PDB file of C-alpha atoms in Angstrom:
ATOM      1  CA  UNK S   1       0.000   0.000   0.000  1.00 54.00           C
ATOM      2  CA  UNK S   2       1.267   3.445  -0.910  1.00 66.00           C
ATOM      3  CA  UNK S   3       2.654   5.694   1.816  1.00 84.00           C
ATOM      4  CA  UNK S   4       1.298   8.730  -0.086  1.00 96.00           C
ATOM      5  CA  UNK S   5      -2.319   9.380   0.856  1.00 98.00           C
ATOM      6  CA  UNK S   6      -4.652  11.860  -0.820  1.00 98.00           C
ATOM      7  CA  UNK S   7      -8.209  12.823   0.002  1.00 98.00           C
ATOM      8  CA  UNK S   8     -10.337  14.201  -2.802  1.00 97.00           C
ATOM      9  CA  UNK S   9     -13.558  16.045  -2.004  1.00 97.00           C
ATOM     10  CA  UNK S  10     -16.170  16.478  -4.690  1.00 95.00           C
ATOM     11  CA  UNK S  11     -14.762  13.141  -5.776  1.00 94.00           C
ATOM     12  CA  UNK S  12     -17.799  12.068  -7.793  1.00 91.00           C
ATOM     13  CA  UNK S  13     -17.602  15.087 -10.089  1.00 92.00           C
ATOM     14  CA  UNK S  14     -15.885  15.493 -13.431  1.00 94.00           C
ATOM     15  CA  UNK S  15     -12.602  16.905 -12.135  1.00 96.00           C
ATOM     16  CA  UNK S  16     -12.657  14.907  -8.901  1.00 95.00           C
ATOM     17  CA  UNK S  17     -12.846  11.461 -10.447  1.00 94.00           C
ATOM     18  CA  UNK S  18     -10.281  12.237 -13.159  1.00 96.00           C
ATOM     19  CA  UNK S  19      -7.941  13.601 -10.489  1.00 97.00           C
ATOM     20  CA  UNK S  20      -8.348  10.390  -8.510  1.00 96.00           C
ATOM     21  CA  UNK S  21      -7.374   8.348 -11.548  1.00 96.00           C
ATOM     22  CA  UNK S  22      -4.226  10.396 -12.202  1.00 97.00           C
ATOM     23  CA  UNK S  23      -3.143  10.362  -8.543  1.00 98.00           C
ATOM     24  CA  UNK S  24      -3.727   6.611  -8.300  1.00 97.00           C
ATOM     25  CA  UNK S  25      -1.679   6.001 -11.448  1.00 96.00           C
ATOM     26  CA  UNK S  26       1.138   8.010  -9.843  1.00 97.00           C
ATOM     27  CA  UNK S  27       1.182   5.691  -6.826  1.00 96.00           C
ATOM     28  CA  UNK S  28      -1.064   7.544  -4.401  1.00 97.00           C
ATOM     29  CA  UNK S  29      -3.644   5.904  -2.178  1.00 97.00           C
ATOM     30  CA  UNK S  30      -6.784   7.927  -2.913  1.00 97.00           C
ATOM     31  CA  UNK S  31      -9.848   8.311  -0.690  1.00 96.00           C
ATOM     32  CA  UNK S  32     -12.898  10.065  -2.079  1.00 95.00           C
ATOM     33  CA  UNK S  33     -15.578  12.127  -0.397  1.00 95.00           C
ATOM     34  CA  UNK S  34     -18.429  13.167  -2.631  1.00 91.00           C
ATOM     35  CA  UNK S  35     -21.694  12.332  -4.314  1.00 83.00           C
ATOM     36  CA  UNK S  36     -22.998  11.358  -7.726  1.00 68.00           C
ATOM     37  CA  UNK S  37     -20.142   9.216  -9.007  1.00 64.00           C
ATOM     38  CA  UNK S  38     -21.540   8.935 -12.500  1.00 55.00           C
ATOM     39  CA  UNK S  39     -21.099   6.966 -15.709  1.00 45.00           C
ATOM     40  CA  UNK S  40     -22.275   3.795 -13.934  1.00 48.00           C
ATOM     41  CA  UNK S  41     -18.663   3.076 -13.090  1.00 60.00           C
ATOM     42  CA  UNK S  42     -17.031   1.630 -10.025  1.00 66.00           C
ATOM     43  CA  UNK S  43     -14.909   3.479  -7.522  1.00 73.00           C
ATOM     44  CA  UNK S  44     -12.071   1.079  -8.342  1.00 78.00           C
ATOM     45  CA  UNK S  45     -12.163   2.123 -12.005  1.00 84.00           C
ATOM     46  CA  UNK S  46     -11.348   5.691 -10.952  1.00 91.00           C
ATOM     47  CA  UNK S  47      -8.610   4.616  -8.554  1.00 92.00           C
ATOM     48  CA  UNK S  48     -10.336   5.131  -5.209  1.00 94.00           C
ATOM     49  CA  UNK S  49      -9.197   3.005  -2.289  1.00 94.00           C
ATOM     50  CA  UNK S  50     -12.417   4.115  -0.574  1.00 93.00           C
ATOM     51  CA  UNK S  51     -15.357   6.344  -1.437  1.00 92.00           C
ATOM     52  CA  UNK S  52     -17.567   8.067   1.128  1.00 92.00           C
ATOM     53  CA  UNK S  53     -20.845   9.035  -0.532  1.00 91.00           C
ATOM     54  CA  UNK S  54     -21.402  12.246   1.429  1.00 92.00           C
ATOM     55  CA  UNK S  55     -20.895  16.001   1.351  1.00 93.00           C
ATOM     56  CA  UNK S  56     -18.086  17.833   3.150  1.00 96.00           C
ATOM     57  CA  UNK S  57     -18.934  18.200   6.834  1.00 97.00           C
ATOM     58  CA  UNK S  58     -16.887  18.027  10.010  1.00 97.00           C
ATOM     59  CA  UNK S  59     -18.475  14.650  10.688  1.00 97.00           C
ATOM     60  CA  UNK S  60     -17.623  13.117   7.311  1.00 97.00           C
ATOM     61  CA  UNK S  61     -14.079  14.467   7.470  1.00 98.00           C
ATOM     62  CA  UNK S  62     -13.694  13.029  10.970  1.00 97.00           C
ATOM     63  CA  UNK S  63     -14.890   9.667   9.705  1.00 96.00           C
ATOM     64  CA  UNK S  64     -12.256   9.746   6.964  1.00 96.00           C
ATOM     65  CA  UNK S  65      -9.567  10.692   9.466  1.00 97.00           C
ATOM     66  CA  UNK S  66     -10.483   7.716  11.648  1.00 96.00           C
ATOM     67  CA  UNK S  67      -9.533   5.497   8.709  1.00 94.00           C
ATOM     68  CA  UNK S  68      -6.562   7.249   7.097  1.00 95.00           C
ATOM     69  CA  UNK S  69      -4.440  10.383   7.435  1.00 96.00           C
ATOM     70  CA  UNK S  70      -3.797  12.411   4.275  1.00 98.00           C
ATOM     71  CA  UNK S  71      -0.683  14.154   3.082  1.00 97.00           C
ATOM     72  CA  UNK S  72      -2.771  16.137   0.583  1.00 98.00           C
ATOM     73  CA  UNK S  73      -6.417  17.141   0.269  1.00 98.00           C
ATOM     74  CA  UNK S  74      -7.614  18.134  -3.212  1.00 98.00           C
ATOM     75  CA  UNK S  75     -10.782  20.124  -2.618  1.00 98.00           C
ATOM     76  CA  UNK S  76     -12.809  19.652  -5.821  1.00 97.00           C
ATOM     77  CA  UNK S  77     -16.110  20.191  -4.013  1.00 95.00           C
ATOM     78  CA  UNK S  78     -17.920  23.419  -4.825  1.00 93.00           C
ATOM     79  CA  UNK S  79     -20.031  25.184  -7.404  1.00 91.00           C
ATOM     80  CA  UNK S  80     -19.364  24.345 -11.043  1.00 86.00           C
ATOM     81  CA  UNK S  81     -21.822  26.420 -13.048  1.00 89.00           C
ATOM     82  CA  UNK S  82     -22.053  30.134 -13.802  1.00 90.00           C
ATOM     83  CA  UNK S  83     -25.709  29.698 -14.730  1.00 89.00           C
ATOM     84  CA  UNK S  84     -26.506  27.961 -11.428  1.00 91.00           C
ATOM     85  CA  UNK S  85     -24.812  30.767  -9.508  1.00 93.00           C
ATOM     86  CA  UNK S  86     -27.400  33.139 -10.995  1.00 93.00           C
ATOM     87  CA  UNK S  87     -30.433  30.906 -10.514  1.00 93.00           C
ATOM     88  CA  UNK S  88     -29.398  29.620  -7.057  1.00 95.00           C
ATOM     89  CA  UNK S  89     -26.819  32.073  -5.646  1.00 94.00           C
ATOM     90  CA  UNK S  90     -27.163  30.881  -2.047  1.00 96.00           C
ATOM     91  CA  UNK S  91     -26.565  27.273  -3.079  1.00 95.00           C
ATOM     92  CA  UNK S  92     -23.475  28.246  -5.072  1.00 95.00           C
ATOM     93  CA  UNK S  93     -22.097  30.195  -2.106  1.00 96.00           C
ATOM     94  CA  UNK S  94     -22.744  27.306   0.267  1.00 95.00           C
ATOM     95  CA  UNK S  95     -21.218  24.752  -2.083  1.00 95.00           C
ATOM     96  CA  UNK S  96     -18.107  26.814  -2.773  1.00 97.00           C
ATOM     97  CA  UNK S  97     -17.404  28.975   0.268  1.00 97.00           C
ATOM     98  CA  UNK S  98     -19.016  27.141   3.180  1.00 97.00           C
ATOM     99  CA  UNK S  99     -17.549  23.771   2.205  1.00 97.00           C
ATOM    100  CA  UNK S 100     -14.066  25.282   1.971  1.00 98.00           C
ATOM    101  CA  UNK S 101     -14.380  26.967   5.380  1.00 98.00           C
ATOM    102  CA  UNK S 102     -15.413  23.622   6.861  1.00 98.00           C
ATOM    103  CA  UNK S 103     -12.365  21.942   5.328  1.00 98.00           C
ATOM    104  CA  UNK S 104      -9.938  24.708   6.318  1.00 98.00           C
ATOM    105  CA  UNK S 105     -11.119  24.664   9.918  1.00 98.00           C
ATOM    106  CA  UNK S 106     -10.825  20.888  10.041  1.00 98.00           C
ATOM    107  CA  UNK S 107      -7.295  20.961   8.610  1.00 98.00           C
ATOM    108  CA  UNK S 108      -6.293  23.813  10.937  1.00 98.00           C
ATOM    109  CA  UNK S 109      -7.441  21.900  13.990  1.00 98.00           C
ATOM    110  CA  UNK S 110      -6.643  18.308  13.064  1.00 97.00           C
ATOM    111  CA  UNK S 111      -4.087  18.179  10.234  1.00 97.00           C
ATOM    112  CA  UNK S 112      -2.047  21.406  10.129  1.00 96.00           C
ATOM    113  CA  UNK S 113       0.758  19.819   8.071  1.00 94.00           C
ATOM    114  CA  UNK S 114      -1.539  18.615   5.300  1.00 96.00           C
ATOM    115  CA  UNK S 115      -1.382  20.399   1.936  1.00 96.00           C
ATOM    116  CA  UNK S 116      -4.642  21.777   0.551  1.00 97.00           C
ATOM    117  CA  UNK S 117      -4.915  21.970  -3.238  1.00 98.00           C
ATOM    118  CA  UNK S 118      -7.836  23.953  -4.611  1.00 98.00           C
ATOM    119  CA  UNK S 119      -9.118  23.988  -8.196  1.00 98.00           C
ATOM    120  CA  UNK S 120     -10.150  27.595  -8.718  1.00 98.00           C
ATOM    121  CA  UNK S 121     -11.359  29.182 -11.941  1.00 97.00           C
ATOM    122  CA  UNK S 122     -10.414  31.764 -14.551  1.00 96.00           C
ATOM    123  CA  UNK S 123     -13.800  33.293 -13.686  1.00 95.00           C
ATOM    124  CA  UNK S 124     -11.959  35.275 -10.996  1.00 96.00           C
ATOM    125  CA  UNK S 125     -10.464  37.424 -13.792  1.00 96.00           C
ATOM    126  CA  UNK S 126     -13.882  38.410 -15.133  1.00 91.00           C
ATOM    127  CA  UNK S 127     -14.055  40.962 -17.922  1.00 81.00           C
ATOM    128  CA  UNK S 128     -10.626  41.220 -19.477  1.00 76.00           C
ATOM    129  CA  UNK S 129      -8.924  42.032 -22.757  1.00 74.00           C
ATOM    130  CA  UNK S 130      -7.785  39.569 -25.381  1.00 76.00           C
ATOM    131  CA  UNK S 131      -4.236  39.322 -23.995  1.00 89.00           C
ATOM    132  CA  UNK S 132      -3.234  36.204 -22.035  1.00 94.00           C
ATOM    133  CA  UNK S 133      -3.917  36.510 -18.329  1.00 96.00           C
ATOM    134  CA  UNK S 134      -1.153  35.951 -15.793  1.00 96.00           C
ATOM    135  CA  UNK S 135      -1.562  35.235 -12.098  1.00 96.00           C
ATOM    136  CA  UNK S 136      -0.830  38.928 -11.478  1.00 95.00           C
ATOM    137  CA  UNK S 137      -3.614  40.190 -13.766  1.00 95.00           C
ATOM    138  CA  UNK S 138      -6.449  42.213 -12.278  1.00 94.00           C
ATOM    139  CA  UNK S 139      -9.196  40.185 -10.623  1.00 95.00           C
ATOM    140  CA  UNK S 140     -12.673  41.441 -11.451  1.00 93.00           C
ATOM    141  CA  UNK S 141     -15.197  38.577 -11.479  1.00 93.00           C
ATOM    142  CA  UNK S 142     -18.456  39.301 -13.285  1.00 90.00           C
ATOM    143  CA  UNK S 143     -20.645  36.453 -11.975  1.00 93.00           C
ATOM    144  CA  UNK S 144     -21.600  35.138  -8.528  1.00 95.00           C
ATOM    145  CA  UNK S 145     -19.659  31.984  -9.446  1.00 96.00           C
ATOM    146  CA  UNK S 146     -16.493  34.007 -10.046  1.00 96.00           C
ATOM    147  CA  UNK S 147     -16.998  36.074  -6.892  1.00 97.00           C
ATOM    148  CA  UNK S 148     -17.346  32.914  -4.798  1.00 97.00           C
ATOM    149  CA  UNK S 149     -14.196  31.435  -6.333  1.00 97.00           C
ATOM    150  CA  UNK S 150     -12.316  34.628  -5.479  1.00 98.00           C
ATOM    151  CA  UNK S 151     -13.599  34.508  -1.895  1.00 98.00           C
ATOM    152  CA  UNK S 152     -12.335  30.925  -1.733  1.00 98.00           C
ATOM    153  CA  UNK S 153      -8.880  32.001  -2.917  1.00 98.00           C
ATOM    154  CA  UNK S 154      -8.812  34.779  -0.317  1.00 98.00           C
ATOM    155  CA  UNK S 155      -9.691  32.253   2.390  1.00 98.00           C
ATOM    156  CA  UNK S 156      -6.856  29.987   1.289  1.00 98.00           C
ATOM    157  CA  UNK S 157      -4.412  32.893   1.448  1.00 97.00           C
ATOM    158  CA  UNK S 158      -5.735  34.024   4.827  1.00 97.00           C
ATOM    159  CA  UNK S 159      -5.437  30.567   6.389  1.00 97.00           C
ATOM    160  CA  UNK S 160      -1.935  30.282   4.996  1.00 96.00           C
ATOM    161  CA  UNK S 161      -0.805  33.649   6.328  1.00 95.00           C
ATOM    162  CA  UNK S 162      -2.676  33.506   9.641  1.00 96.00           C
ATOM    163  CA  UNK S 163      -2.339  29.847  10.576  1.00 96.00           C
ATOM    164  CA  UNK S 164       0.584  28.546   8.506  1.00 94.00           C
ATOM    165  CA  UNK S 165      -1.406  26.139   6.361  1.00 96.00           C
ATOM    166  CA  UNK S 166       0.098  25.014   3.054  1.00 96.00           C
ATOM    167  CA  UNK S 167      -2.502  26.045   0.465  1.00 97.00           C
ATOM    168  CA  UNK S 168      -2.247  25.914  -3.318  1.00 96.00           C
ATOM    169  CA  UNK S 169      -4.786  27.010  -5.934  1.00 97.00           C
ATOM    170  CA  UNK S 170      -4.969  26.428  -9.681  1.00 98.00           C
ATOM    171  CA  UNK S 171      -7.108  28.763 -11.779  1.00 98.00           C
ATOM    172  CA  UNK S 172      -8.421  26.484 -14.494  1.00 98.00           C
ATOM    173  CA  UNK S 173      -9.654  27.849 -17.782  1.00 96.00           C
ATOM    174  CA  UNK S 174     -12.060  25.861 -20.039  1.00 95.00           C
ATOM    175  CA  UNK S 175     -11.829  22.228 -18.955  1.00 97.00           C
ATOM    176  CA  UNK S 176     -13.260  19.558 -21.223  1.00 97.00           C
ATOM    177  CA  UNK S 177     -13.050  15.829 -21.800  1.00 97.00           C
ATOM    178  CA  UNK S 178     -14.912  12.544 -21.808  1.00 95.00           C
ATOM    179  CA  UNK S 179     -17.619  12.431 -19.170  1.00 92.00           C
ATOM    180  CA  UNK S 180     -18.510  16.126 -19.164  1.00 94.00           C
ATOM    181  CA  UNK S 181     -22.243  16.254 -19.816  1.00 92.00           C
ATOM    182  CA  UNK S 182     -22.684  20.018 -19.888  1.00 92.00           C
ATOM    183  CA  UNK S 183     -21.191  23.176 -21.393  1.00 93.00           C
ATOM    184  CA  UNK S 184     -20.394  24.026 -24.991  1.00 95.00           C
ATOM    185  CA  UNK S 185     -19.026  20.738 -26.383  1.00 97.00           C
ATOM    186  CA  UNK S 186     -21.843  18.655 -24.880  1.00 97.00           C
ATOM    187  CA  UNK S 187     -24.388  21.089 -26.226  1.00 96.00           C
ATOM    188  CA  UNK S 188     -22.709  21.118 -29.640  1.00 97.00           C
ATOM    189  CA  UNK S 189     -22.536  17.328 -29.990  1.00 97.00           C
ATOM    190  CA  UNK S 190     -26.225  17.059 -29.123  1.00 96.00           C
ATOM    191  CA  UNK S 191     -27.078  19.764 -31.669  1.00 96.00           C
ATOM    192  CA  UNK S 192     -25.024  18.056 -34.353  1.00 95.00           C
ATOM    193  CA  UNK S 193     -27.162  14.965 -33.907  1.00 91.00           C
ATOM    194  CA  UNK S 194     -30.266  17.086 -34.498  1.00 91.00           C
ATOM    195  CA  UNK S 195     -28.739  19.086 -37.367  1.00 91.00           C
ATOM    196  CA  UNK S 196     -29.536  22.292 -35.451  1.00 92.00           C
ATOM    197  CA  UNK S 197     -26.246  24.132 -34.939  1.00 96.00           C
ATOM    198  CA  UNK S 198     -27.550  27.338 -33.348  1.00 96.00           C
ATOM    199  CA  UNK S 199     -25.774  28.947 -30.384  1.00 96.00           C
ATOM    200  CA  UNK S 200     -25.895  32.023 -28.189  1.00 93.00           C
ATOM    201  CA  UNK S 201     -23.206  34.688 -28.243  1.00 93.00           C
ATOM    202  CA  UNK S 202     -21.328  35.965 -31.262  1.00 94.00           C
ATOM    203  CA  UNK S 203     -18.833  33.161 -31.864  1.00 95.00           C
ATOM    204  CA  UNK S 204     -15.989  35.643 -31.532  1.00 94.00           C
ATOM    205  CA  UNK S 205     -15.521  34.911 -27.838  1.00 93.00           C
ATOM    206  CA  UNK S 206     -12.093  33.409 -27.179  1.00 94.00           C
ATOM    207  CA  UNK S 207     -11.404  30.589 -24.766  1.00 95.00           C
ATOM    208  CA  UNK S 208      -8.471  28.455 -23.638  1.00 96.00           C
ATOM    209  CA  UNK S 209      -9.421  24.755 -23.689  1.00 97.00           C
ATOM    210  CA  UNK S 210      -7.507  22.353 -21.427  1.00 98.00           C
ATOM    211  CA  UNK S 211      -8.098  18.602 -21.448  1.00 98.00           C
ATOM    212  CA  UNK S 212      -9.187  17.114 -18.143  1.00 98.00           C
ATOM    213  CA  UNK S 213      -6.231  14.708 -17.988  1.00 98.00           C
ATOM    214  CA  UNK S 214      -3.816  17.639 -18.261  1.00 98.00           C
ATOM    215  CA  UNK S 215      -5.742  19.507 -15.555  1.00 98.00           C
ATOM    216  CA  UNK S 216      -5.484  16.543 -13.197  1.00 98.00           C
ATOM    217  CA  UNK S 217      -1.775  16.214 -14.009  1.00 98.00           C
ATOM    218  CA  UNK S 218      -1.255  19.845 -12.981  1.00 98.00           C
ATOM    219  CA  UNK S 219      -2.986  19.225  -9.644  1.00 98.00           C
ATOM    220  CA  UNK S 220      -0.641  16.271  -9.144  1.00 98.00           C
ATOM    221  CA  UNK S 221       2.349  18.445 -10.049  1.00 96.00           C
ATOM    222  CA  UNK S 222       1.476  20.956  -7.343  1.00 95.00           C
ATOM    223  CA  UNK S 223       2.057  18.257  -4.705  1.00 95.00           C
ATOM    224  CA  UNK S 224       5.737  18.148  -5.697  1.00 92.00           C
ATOM    225  CA  UNK S 225       6.453  21.873  -5.490  1.00 88.00           C
ATOM    226  CA  UNK S 226       8.348  23.130  -2.431  1.00 82.00           C
ATOM    227  CA  UNK S 227       6.509  26.169  -1.184  1.00 72.00           C
ATOM    228  CA  UNK S 228       8.325  28.194   1.427  1.00 66.00           C
ATOM    229  CA  UNK S 229       5.609  30.850   1.439  1.00 68.00           C
ATOM    230  CA  UNK S 230       2.936  28.161   1.944  1.00 78.00           C
ATOM    231  CA  UNK S 231       0.599  29.855  -0.529  1.00 91.00           C
ATOM    232  CA  UNK S 232       0.805  29.214  -4.241  1.00 94.00           C
ATOM    233  CA  UNK S 233      -1.430  30.263  -7.133  1.00 96.00           C
ATOM    234  CA  UNK S 234      -1.087  28.975 -10.692  1.00 97.00           C
ATOM    235  CA  UNK S 235      -2.964  29.335 -13.948  1.00 98.00           C
ATOM    236  CA  UNK S 236      -4.115  26.119 -15.572  1.00 98.00           C
ATOM    237  CA  UNK S 237      -4.610  26.535 -19.302  1.00 97.00           C
ATOM    238  CA  UNK S 238      -3.075  25.557 -22.608  1.00 96.00           C
ATOM    239  CA  UNK S 239      -2.138  29.137 -23.438  1.00 94.00           C
ATOM    240  CA  UNK S 240      -3.797  28.722 -26.852  1.00 95.00           C
ATOM    241  CA  UNK S 241      -6.583  31.133 -27.764  1.00 94.00           C
ATOM    242  CA  UNK S 242      -9.460  29.746 -29.834  1.00 95.00           C
ATOM    243  CA  UNK S 243     -12.681  31.432 -30.850  1.00 96.00           C
ATOM    244  CA  UNK S 244     -15.889  29.607 -30.020  1.00 96.00           C
ATOM    245  CA  UNK S 245     -16.802  29.708 -33.721  1.00 97.00           C
ATOM    246  CA  UNK S 246     -13.538  27.988 -34.669  1.00 97.00           C
ATOM    247  CA  UNK S 247     -13.956  25.322 -31.985  1.00 97.00           C
ATOM    248  CA  UNK S 248     -17.505  24.513 -33.065  1.00 97.00           C
ATOM    249  CA  UNK S 249     -16.558  24.452 -36.740  1.00 97.00           C
ATOM    250  CA  UNK S 250     -13.696  22.054 -36.009  1.00 97.00           C
ATOM    251  CA  UNK S 251     -15.930  19.849 -33.863  1.00 97.00           C
ATOM    252  CA  UNK S 252     -18.384  19.522 -36.754  1.00 97.00           C
ATOM    253  CA  UNK S 253     -15.588  18.722 -39.215  1.00 97.00           C
ATOM    254  CA  UNK S 254     -14.157  16.006 -36.970  1.00 97.00           C
ATOM    255  CA  UNK S 255     -17.665  14.590 -36.608  1.00 95.00           C
ATOM    256  CA  UNK S 256     -17.917  14.307 -40.375  1.00 95.00           C
ATOM    257  CA  UNK S 257     -20.439  17.130 -40.744  1.00 95.00           C
ATOM    258  CA  UNK S 258     -20.292  20.093 -43.115  1.00 92.00           C
ATOM    259  CA  UNK S 259     -22.676  22.177 -41.005  1.00 95.00           C
ATOM    260  CA  UNK S 260     -21.494  25.581 -39.775  1.00 95.00           C
ATOM    261  CA  UNK S 261     -22.380  27.094 -36.411  1.00 96.00           C
ATOM    262  CA  UNK S 262     -24.864  29.976 -36.341  1.00 96.00           C
ATOM    263  CA  UNK S 263     -24.879  32.530 -33.502  1.00 96.00           C
ATOM    264  CA  UNK S 264     -27.808  34.628 -32.302  1.00 94.00           C
ATOM    265  CA  UNK S 265     -25.658  37.446 -30.897  1.00 89.00           C
ATOM    266  CA  UNK S 266     -27.143  37.218 -27.396  1.00 88.00           C
ATOM    267  CA  UNK S 267     -24.431  37.213 -24.728  1.00 84.00           C
ATOM    268  CA  UNK S 268     -25.249  35.609 -21.382  1.00 82.00           C
ATOM    269  CA  UNK S 269     -24.614  37.421 -18.119  1.00 77.00           C
ATOM    270  CA  UNK S 270     -21.310  36.435 -16.567  1.00 76.00           C
ATOM    271  CA  UNK S 271     -19.691  35.365 -19.858  1.00 81.00           C
ATOM    272  CA  UNK S 272     -16.486  37.334 -20.529  1.00 86.00           C
ATOM    273  CA  UNK S 273     -15.539  38.057 -24.130  1.00 86.00           C
ATOM    274  CA  UNK S 274     -12.025  36.679 -23.684  1.00 89.00           C
ATOM    275  CA  UNK S 275     -10.384  34.233 -21.282  1.00 92.00           C
ATOM    276  CA  UNK S 276      -6.935  32.998 -22.300  1.00 94.00           C
ATOM    277  CA  UNK S 277      -4.192  31.840 -19.960  1.00 96.00           C
ATOM    278  CA  UNK S 278      -0.581  32.743 -19.562  1.00 96.00           C
ATOM    279  CA  UNK S 279       0.491  29.435 -18.014  1.00 96.00           C
ATOM    280  CA  UNK S 280       4.231  30.084 -18.150  1.00 96.00           C
ATOM    281  CA  UNK S 281       4.500  29.839 -14.363  1.00 95.00           C
ATOM    282  CA  UNK S 282       3.070  26.307 -14.330  1.00 96.00           C
ATOM    283  CA  UNK S 283       5.137  25.282 -17.343  1.00 95.00           C
ATOM    284  CA  UNK S 284       8.293  26.546 -15.653  1.00 94.00           C
ATOM    285  CA  UNK S 285       7.616  24.048 -12.878  1.00 92.00           C
ATOM    286  CA  UNK S 286       7.799  21.131 -15.319  1.00 94.00           C
ATOM    287  CA  UNK S 287       4.153  20.740 -16.364  1.00 97.00           C
ATOM    288  CA  UNK S 288       2.824  21.128 -19.892  1.00 96.00           C
ATOM    289  CA  UNK S 289      -0.365  20.021 -21.666  1.00 97.00           C
ATOM    290  CA  UNK S 290      -0.038  16.731 -23.541  1.00 97.00           C
ATOM    291  CA  UNK S 291      -3.425  16.464 -25.291  1.00 97.00           C
ATOM    292  CA  UNK S 292      -3.818  18.585 -28.424  1.00 97.00           C
ATOM    293  CA  UNK S 293      -7.187  20.173 -29.071  1.00 96.00           C
ATOM    294  CA  UNK S 294      -7.858  17.997 -32.135  1.00 96.00           C
ATOM    295  CA  UNK S 295      -7.038  14.833 -30.200  1.00 97.00           C
ATOM    296  CA  UNK S 296      -9.174  15.954 -27.284  1.00 97.00           C
ATOM    297  CA  UNK S 297     -12.119  16.788 -29.540  1.00 98.00           C
ATOM    298  CA  UNK S 298     -11.834  13.425 -31.299  1.00 97.00           C
ATOM    299  CA  UNK S 299     -11.879  11.623 -27.964  1.00 97.00           C
ATOM    300  CA  UNK S 300     -14.916  13.617 -26.861  1.00 97.00           C
ATOM    301  CA  UNK S 301     -16.801  12.906 -30.095  1.00 97.00           C
ATOM    302  CA  UNK S 302     -16.083   9.171 -29.824  1.00 96.00           C
ATOM    303  CA  UNK S 303     -17.225   9.113 -26.197  1.00 95.00           C
ATOM    304  CA  UNK S 304     -20.402  11.054 -27.012  1.00 95.00           C
ATOM    305  CA  UNK S 305     -21.252   8.728 -29.904  1.00 93.00           C
ATOM    306  CA  UNK S 306     -20.685   5.625 -27.786  1.00 91.00           C
ATOM    307  CA  UNK S 307     -22.814   7.122 -25.016  1.00 86.00           C
ATOM    308  CA  UNK S 308     -25.678   7.429 -27.500  1.00 77.00           C
ATOM    309  CA  UNK S 309     -25.181   3.975 -28.962  1.00 70.00           C
ATOM    310  CA  UNK S 310     -23.513   5.074 -32.201  1.00 53.00           C
ATOM    311  CA  UNK S 311     -20.435   3.364 -33.491  1.00 40.00           C
TER     312      UNK S 311
END
């Protein structure tokens, strides 16, 4: 049994379960805390030594601690939808901020030497220009989701500075990959099946797409980084800017369709025009994306077709 132990909260979610798989492959013993482990798959398939089907509370964390002591906690629990943060702002706050406070207090009291790794979001940057965003760029979130992520980052920094906890956050840009049943690629694949390729926005919005396996690999990389200041923030993106129109056109081409995306010009609240990462800081630490966008899109198309019974 490995002497490296990781807890992952939000372990049943898209990022949580892929992180478990990457950590397990790297020799970690992984224990999950979360709900809704989907895809009708087993916990063993995702690399969990154990899986506690519950939310983050002091009681569930105490139960985990009675069974195993972690070196690292990857806190994937929290809100994951800009739209939900508008329709249910209190729920998004509770999921993101309250769950993190519960974890931080537990670590402060019970496990002060344990590293906390937090997947944050590029939503903390908010409305920005077309230039790549560095960790030092202005933070101006434009949605409740982004505000709550920024509050979470501030809590991590505060607990590091005030109580000496080792906290690390990664601001992920547009994550995608097999298993993600929401957001633009899921919507697009469904629309391709119905030959109805109509979307909101203008198509000129730029995004930085990062494959989920590369995101999980970056979270793993942060466990290896000596951090004398005990607070670290990194961007997690490919550094490649793509317009939504170009992404959707390429997705159709790879699917064997000649259809072109059509945009209605209506921009949703909380959707910045541009979000592209300067990930040079993460790359300088020895991490770099390994999945090209074409390869990632092909994998997603194949998964989507298999999910719907098409070969």
